[in-house]
CSV table of C-alpha atoms and ligand atoms in Angstrom, one decimal:
chain,number,residue,atom,x,y,z
A,1,MET,CA,-36.9,11.7,-14.5
A,2,ILE,CA,-37.0,8.1,-14.1
A,3,GLY,CA,-39.2,7.2,-11.0
A,4,PHE,CA,-37.3,4.6,-9.0
A,5,SER,CA,-38.3,4.1,-5.3
A,6,TYR,CA,-35.8,2.9,-2.8
A,7,ALA,CA,-36.7,0.1,-0.1
A,8,SER,CA,-35.2,0.9,3.4
A,9,GLN,CA,-31.6,-0.7,3.4
A,10,GLY,CA,-29.3,-2.7,5.9
A,11,LEU,CA,-28.9,-0.3,8.7
A,12,SER,CA,-30.8,-2.1,11.4
A,13,SER,CA,-29.2,-3.0,14.5
A,14,GLY,CA,-29.6,-6.8,13.0
A,15,GLY,CA,-27.2,-5.8,10.4
A,16,ALA,CA,-24.9,-4.0,12.7
A,17,SER,CA,-24.6,-7.2,15.2
A,18,MET,CA,-23.9,-9.4,12.0
A,19,PHE,CA,-21.0,-7.1,11.2
A,20,ALA,CA,-19.7,-7.3,14.9
A,21,LEU,CA,-20.0,-11.0,14.7
A,22,LYS,CA,-17.9,-11.3,11.4
A,23,LYS,CA,-15.3,-9.2,12.9
A,24,LEU,CA,-15.0,-11.6,15.8
A,25,LEU,CA,-15.2,-14.6,13.5
A,26,SER,CA,-12.1,-12.8,11.5
A,27,SER,CA,-10.0,-12.4,14.9
A,28,VAL,CA,-10.6,-16.1,15.8
A,29,THR,CA,-9.6,-17.2,12.4
A,30,VAL,CA,-6.4,-15.2,12.9
A,31,ILE,CA,-5.6,-16.3,16.6
A,32,SER,CA,-6.2,-19.9,15.4
A,33,LEU,CA,-3.7,-19.3,12.5
A,34,LEU,CA,-1.2,-17.9,15.2
A,35,ALA,CA,-1.4,-20.8,17.5
A,36,ALA,CA,-0.9,-23.2,14.6
A,37,LEU,CA,2.3,-21.5,13.7
A,38,LEU,CA,3.4,-21.5,17.1
A,39,ALA,CA,2.9,-25.3,17.5
A,40,GLY,CA,5.4,-25.6,14.5
A,41,CYS,CA,2.7,-26.7,12.3
A,42,GLY,CA,4.2,-24.9,9.5
A,43,LEU,CA,3.6,-26.0,5.7
A,44,ASN,CA,1.0,-28.4,7.0
A,45,VAL,CA,-1.1,-25.4,8.2
A,46,ALA,CA,-0.6,-23.5,4.7
A,47,ARG,CA,-2.5,-26.2,3.2
A,48,THR,CA,-5.2,-27.1,5.5
A,49,ALA,CA,-6.0,-23.1,6.3
A,50,SER,CA,-5.6,-21.7,2.5
A,51,ALA,CA,-9.5,-21.6,1.9
A,52,THR,CA,-10.3,-19.6,5.1
A,53,GLU,CA,-7.2,-17.5,5.1
A,54,GLN,CA,-7.7,-16.5,1.7
A,55,GLY,CA,-11.2,-15.4,2.8
A,56,HIS,CA,-9.6,-13.2,5.5
A,57,GLU,CA,-7.4,-11.3,2.6
A,58,PHE,CA,-10.7,-10.7,1.0
A,59,TYR,CA,-12.0,-9.0,3.9
A,60,VAL,CA,-12.7,-5.7,2.4
A,61,PRO,CA,-15.1,-2.9,2.8
A,62,ILE,CA,-17.3,-2.1,-0.2
A,63,LEU,CA,-18.7,1.3,0.3
A,64,GLU,CA,-22.1,1.9,-1.2
A,65,TYR,CA,-23.1,5.5,-2.2
A,66,HIS,CA,-26.0,6.9,-4.4
A,67,ASP,CA,-26.6,10.3,-5.0
A,68,VAL,CA,-23.8,13.0,-3.5
A,69,ALA,CA,-26.3,16.0,-3.9
A,70,TYR,CA,-28.8,16.7,-1.1
A,71,VAL,CA,-32.5,15.7,-1.9
A,72,LYS,CA,-35.1,16.3,0.7
A,73,ASN,CA,-36.4,13.4,2.3
A,74,TRP,CA,-34.3,10.9,0.6
A,75,PRO,CA,-31.5,9.0,2.9
A,76,TRP,CA,-29.4,8.0,0.3
A,77,ALA,CA,-28.6,11.7,-1.0
A,78,LEU,CA,-25.8,13.2,0.8
A,79,LEU,CA,-24.7,16.8,1.4
A,80,PRO,CA,-21.6,17.0,-0.8
A,81,GLY,CA,-19.7,18.1,2.4
A,82,GLN,CA,-20.2,15.0,4.0
A,83,PHE,CA,-18.7,12.9,0.9
A,84,ALA,CA,-15.9,15.1,1.0
A,85,SER,CA,-15.0,14.5,4.4
A,86,GLU,CA,-15.4,10.9,4.3
A,87,MET,CA,-12.9,10.8,1.4
A,88,ALA,CA,-10.4,13.1,3.5
A,89,PHE,CA,-10.7,10.4,6.3
A,90,LEU,CA,-9.8,7.8,3.8
A,91,LYS,CA,-6.9,9.8,2.4
A,92,GLU,CA,-5.7,10.6,5.9
A,93,HIS,CA,-5.8,7.1,7.4
A,94,ASP,CA,-3.9,5.7,4.5
A,95,PHE,CA,-6.8,3.7,2.9
A,96,HIS,CA,-6.3,2.5,-0.7
A,97,THR,CA,-9.0,2.5,-3.1
A,98,VAL,CA,-9.2,-0.8,-5.3
A,99,THR,CA,-11.3,-1.8,-8.3
A,100,LEU,CA,-13.9,-4.9,-8.2
A,101,MET,CA,-11.4,-6.4,-10.6
A,102,GLN,CA,-8.3,-5.9,-8.1
A,103,LEU,CA,-10.6,-7.5,-5.4
A,104,TYR,CA,-11.3,-10.4,-7.8
A,105,ASP,CA,-7.9,-11.0,-8.5
A,106,ALA,CA,-7.2,-11.2,-4.9
A,107,TYR,CA,-10.1,-13.5,-4.0
A,108,LYS,CA,-9.5,-15.7,-7.0
A,109,TYR,CA,-6.0,-15.7,-7.5
A,110,GLY,CA,-4.3,-14.5,-4.3
A,111,ALA,CA,-3.0,-11.4,-5.8
A,112,ARG,CA,-1.8,-9.0,-3.4
A,113,LEU,CA,-3.9,-6.1,-2.4
A,114,PRO,CA,-2.4,-2.6,-1.1
A,115,SER,CA,-2.6,-2.1,2.6
A,116,ARG,CA,-6.0,-1.0,4.0
A,117,PRO,CA,-8.0,-1.7,1.0
A,118,VAL,CA,-11.4,-0.2,0.0
A,119,VAL,CA,-13.8,-0.2,-2.8
A,120,ILE,CA,-16.0,2.9,-3.5
A,121,THR,CA,-19.3,2.0,-5.2
A,122,PHE,CA,-22.1,4.4,-6.4
A,123,ASP,CA,-25.5,2.8,-7.7
A,124,ASP,CA,-27.8,4.3,-10.2
A,125,GLY,CA,-25.8,6.8,-12.1
A,126,HIS,CA,-26.8,10.1,-10.6
A,127,VAL,CA,-25.3,13.0,-12.3
A,128,SER,CA,-23.7,14.3,-9.0
A,129,ASN,CA,-21.5,11.2,-9.1
A,130,TYR,CA,-19.8,13.2,-12.2
A,131,THR,CA,-20.2,17.0,-11.1
A,132,ILE,CA,-19.3,16.3,-7.1
A,133,ALA,CA,-17.9,12.9,-6.5
A,134,TYR,CA,-15.6,12.8,-9.7
A,135,PRO,CA,-13.4,15.9,-9.1
A,136,ILE,CA,-12.9,14.9,-5.6
A,137,LEU,CA,-12.0,11.4,-6.3
A,138,LYS,CA,-9.5,12.5,-8.9
A,139,LYS,CA,-8.0,15.0,-6.4
A,140,TYR,CA,-7.0,12.0,-3.8
A,141,GLY,CA,-6.0,9.7,-6.6
A,142,PHE,CA,-8.9,7.3,-5.9
A,143,VAL,CA,-10.6,4.8,-8.1
A,144,ALA,CA,-14.2,4.0,-7.8
A,145,THR,CA,-17.3,1.9,-9.6
A,146,GLU,CA,-20.3,3.3,-10.8
A,147,PHE,CA,-23.3,0.6,-11.0
A,148,MET,CA,-25.2,2.2,-14.1
A,149,VAL,CA,-29.0,1.4,-14.8
A,150,THR,CA,-29.0,1.6,-18.7
A,151,LYS,CA,-32.3,3.1,-19.0
A,152,ALA,CA,-31.3,6.0,-17.0
A,153,ILE,CA,-28.4,7.0,-19.3
A,154,ASN,CA,-29.1,10.5,-20.7
A,155,LYS,CA,-32.0,11.0,-18.7
A,156,LYS,CA,-32.3,14.3,-16.4
A,157,GLY,CA,-30.6,14.0,-13.2
A,158,PHE,CA,-28.6,11.1,-14.4
A,159,LEU,CA,-25.1,10.4,-16.3
A,160,SER,CA,-25.1,10.8,-19.9
A,161,ALA,CA,-23.2,8.5,-22.0
A,162,GLN,CA,-20.5,11.0,-22.8
A,163,GLN,CA,-20.1,11.5,-18.9
A,164,LEU,CA,-19.9,7.7,-18.5
A,165,LEU,CA,-16.9,7.6,-21.3
A,166,THR,CA,-15.1,10.7,-19.6
A,167,MET,CA,-15.5,8.9,-16.2
A,168,GLN,CA,-13.9,5.6,-17.5
A,169,ASN,CA,-11.4,7.0,-19.8
A,170,SER,CA,-10.0,9.1,-17.1
A,171,GLY,CA,-9.2,5.9,-15.1
A,172,VAL,CA,-11.0,6.9,-12.2
A,173,PHE,CA,-14.2,5.1,-12.7
A,174,ALA,CA,-15.1,1.5,-13.7
A,175,ILE,CA,-18.5,1.6,-14.9
A,176,GLU,CA,-20.5,-1.7,-14.1
A,177,CYS,CA,-24.0,-2.9,-14.4
A,178,HIS,CA,-27.0,-2.4,-12.5
A,179,THR,CA,-29.8,-3.8,-14.9
A,180,VAL,CA,-31.9,-2.0,-17.7
A,181,SER,CA,-34.5,-0.7,-15.5
A,182,HIS,CA,-34.0,-1.2,-11.8
A,183,PRO,CA,-36.7,-4.0,-10.9
A,184,HIS,CA,-36.9,-6.1,-7.7
A,185,LEU,CA,-35.3,-9.0,-9.5
A,186,ALA,CA,-36.4,-11.7,-7.0
A,187,LYS,CA,-40.1,-10.7,-7.6
A,188,VAL,CA,-40.2,-10.4,-11.3
A,189,PRO,CA,-40.3,-13.6,-14.0
A,190,LEU,CA,-37.3,-15.4,-15.2
A,191,SER,CA,-37.6,-14.1,-18.4
A,192,ARG,CA,-37.4,-10.6,-17.3
A,193,VAL,CA,-34.7,-11.4,-14.8
A,194,ARG,CA,-32.7,-12.5,-17.8
A,195,TYR,CA,-33.5,-9.7,-20.1
A,196,GLU,CA,-32.7,-7.2,-17.2
A,197,ILE,CA,-29.1,-9.0,-16.5
A,198,GLU,CA,-27.9,-9.8,-19.9
A,199,LYS,CA,-29.3,-6.7,-22.0
A,200,SER,CA,-27.9,-4.0,-19.7
A,201,LYS,CA,-24.6,-6.0,-19.8
A,202,GLU,CA,-24.8,-5.7,-23.7
A,203,ILE,CA,-25.4,-2.1,-23.7
A,204,LEU,CA,-22.7,-1.3,-21.3
A,205,THR,CA,-20.2,-3.1,-23.2
A,206,LYS,CA,-21.2,-1.7,-26.6
A,207,LEU,CA,-20.9,1.9,-25.0
A,208,LEU,CA,-17.8,1.4,-23.1
A,209,GLY,CA,-15.8,-0.9,-25.5
A,210,ARG,CA,-14.9,-3.2,-22.7
A,211,PRO,CA,-16.1,-6.3,-20.8
A,212,VAL,CA,-18.8,-5.5,-18.2
A,213,LEU,CA,-17.9,-8.0,-15.5
A,214,PHE,CA,-19.6,-6.9,-12.3
A,215,PHE,CA,-23.2,-6.7,-11.1
A,216,CYS,CA,-25.0,-5.0,-8.5
A,217,TYR,CA,-28.9,-5.9,-7.4
A,218,PRO,CA,-31.4,-3.1,-7.4
A,219,TYR,CA,-32.8,-2.9,-3.9
A,220,GLY,CA,-30.4,-5.7,-2.8
A,221,SER,CA,-33.2,-8.2,-4.2
A,222,TYR,CA,-32.0,-11.6,-5.2
A,223,ASN,CA,-32.6,-15.3,-4.9
A,224,ALA,CA,-31.1,-18.4,-5.9
A,225,LYS,CA,-32.5,-18.2,-9.4
A,226,VAL,CA,-31.2,-14.7,-9.8
A,227,VAL,CA,-27.9,-15.6,-8.7
A,228,ASN,CA,-27.6,-18.5,-11.2
A,229,GLU,CA,-28.5,-16.1,-13.8
A,230,VAL,CA,-25.9,-13.4,-13.1
A,231,LYS,CA,-23.4,-16.2,-13.0
A,232,LYS,CA,-24.6,-17.6,-16.4
A,233,ALA,CA,-24.5,-14.3,-18.0
A,234,GLY,CA,-20.7,-14.1,-17.4
A,235,TYR,CA,-20.4,-11.6,-14.4
A,236,LEU,CA,-17.2,-12.4,-11.9
A,237,MET,CA,-18.9,-11.1,-8.9
A,238,ALA,CA,-22.0,-9.3,-7.4
A,239,VAL,CA,-22.7,-6.9,-4.6
A,240,THR,CA,-25.7,-6.8,-2.3
A,241,SER,CA,-27.0,-4.3,0.1
A,242,HIS,CA,-26.3,-6.5,3.2
A,243,PHE,CA,-24.5,-4.6,5.7
A,244,GLY,CA,-20.8,-5.6,6.3
A,245,TYR,CA,-17.3,-6.2,5.0
A,246,ALA,CA,-17.1,-8.2,1.9
A,247,ASP,CA,-16.1,-11.7,2.4
A,248,PRO,CA,-16.7,-14.4,-0.4
A,249,VAL,CA,-16.3,-17.2,2.5
A,250,ALA,CA,-18.7,-15.5,5.0
A,251,ASP,CA,-21.1,-13.8,2.4
A,252,GLY,CA,-21.9,-17.4,0.8
A,253,GLY,CA,-19.7,-16.6,-2.3
A,254,PRO,CA,-18.4,-13.8,-4.7
A,255,PHE,CA,-22.0,-13.4,-5.9
A,256,THR,CA,-23.8,-11.9,-2.6
A,257,LEU,CA,-21.0,-9.5,-1.5
A,258,HIS,CA,-22.1,-7.1,1.3
A,259,ARG,CA,-21.5,-3.5,1.7
A,260,ILE,CA,-21.3,-0.6,3.9
A,261,SER,CA,-24.2,1.8,2.9
A,262,ILE,CA,-23.8,5.2,3.5
A,263,HIS,CA,-26.7,7.4,4.3
A,264,GLU,CA,-27.3,11.2,4.8
A,265,GLY,CA,-26.5,12.7,7.8
A,266,LEU,CA,-24.0,9.6,9.0
A,267,SER,CA,-21.3,11.1,11.4
A,268,LEU,CA,-17.6,10.8,10.7
A,269,ALA,CA,-17.2,9.2,14.0
A,270,LYS,CA,-19.8,6.3,12.8
A,271,PHE,CA,-18.1,6.2,9.5
A,272,ALA,CA,-14.7,5.5,11.2
A,273,GLU,CA,-16.3,3.1,13.4
A,274,TRP,CA,-17.8,1.2,10.6
A,275,LEU,CA,-14.2,1.1,9.0
A,276,SER,CA,-12.6,0.0,12.5
A,277,ALA,CA,-12.0,-3.3,11.3
A,278,SER,CA,-9.3,-1.9,8.7
A,279,LEU,CA,-7.8,0.1,11.3
A,280,ASN,CA,-7.7,-2.5,13.8
A,281,PRO,CA,-4.0,-4.2,14.2
A,282,HIS,CA,-5.8,-7.6,14.2
A,283,ASN,CA,-6.4,-6.9,10.6
A,284,GLN,CA,-2.8,-6.3,9.9
A,285,ILE,CA,-1.6,-9.3,11.7
A,286,GLY,CA,-3.9,-11.1,9.6
A,287,GLN,CA,-2.5,-10.0,6.3
A,288,THR,CA,1.1,-10.6,7.7
A,289,ILE,CA,-0.3,-14.4,8.6
A,290,HIS,CA,-1.4,-14.4,5.0
A,291,LYS,CA,1.9,-13.6,3.4
A,292,LEU,CA,3.6,-16.2,5.7
A,293,LEU,CA,1.3,-18.9,4.7
A,294,HIS,CA,0.6,-18.3,1.0
A,295,GLY,CA,2.5,-20.2,-1.4
A,296,GLY,CA,6.5,-20.5,-1.1
A,297,LEU,CA,8.6,-21.9,1.6
A,298,LEU,CA,8.0,-20.4,4.8
A,299,HIS,CA,11.3,-19.0,5.6
A,300,SER,CA,11.7,-17.0,2.4
A,301,ARG,CA,8.0,-15.4,3.1
A,302,VAL,CA,9.2,-14.6,6.7
A,303,GLU,CA,12.3,-12.6,4.9
A,304,ASP,CA,9.9,-11.0,3.0
A,305,VAL,CA,7.9,-9.7,5.8
A,306,GLU,CA,10.8,-8.5,7.7
A,307,LYS,CA,11.9,-6.2,4.8
A,308,GLU,CA,8.6,-4.4,4.9
B,1,ZN,ZN1,-30.1,1.1,-7.3
């Protein structure tokens, strides 16, 4: 058993109010775009608004899970029934799970995401992600991301190399990087930071037979030097434990993406509330505006929208 310890993560009221502020700012952006359109600014607006508006398109919840088998006195280990009910909620409310690569394509190149997108992530590589989460995800046709700590592979309570390959080859899971030994990266020497970031990428790439392009900071611990090393190592995006929807504009870039951390005992009502920005019609208006403004002639984009 690897002796990981976990710092308290972003569930403070400060995190929640930041989340509310982001929602408000997002609505303001949509209203500004609508006003500009109604004022007849048309294609001119498309050029000036593209960066902000692309950020809005990328405004997506990334759920952060750890263990989905109950562990006493550890808030990040859920009862399996809680996880199952949350997945059923996503299915019933027409959420579409997407990979981090799909999210990157949307952010970087304006690729279109399905309606009501959500990313499901698991940190550390607990064996319950295979025994409990994997069959549930498979049943719903969902995709998810496993952020694996490479030193934990084949250790008791954690995923084996064979399980990781099965999860990947099924198409249900993308396996991504969470360092070699799970240190607080902001508190260790730069040489150790480089080793943790580069060696784990090398180990997983060799095991999985594919490039590993996304990174997760243990304990959400990072600083400017750590981010720089993650970029230099060739990762495309990285996630933190800051609470909120992911938005590369508001979050300060694609290497400090926010997530929504799910803890043991969270009520389904609270889960729904945290995802309410996706359920809110404003977000759909935002996506319609995006379709109107994002490339091509305005009139042809309107026809596209009307067909849907
Ligand atoms: Zn972790």
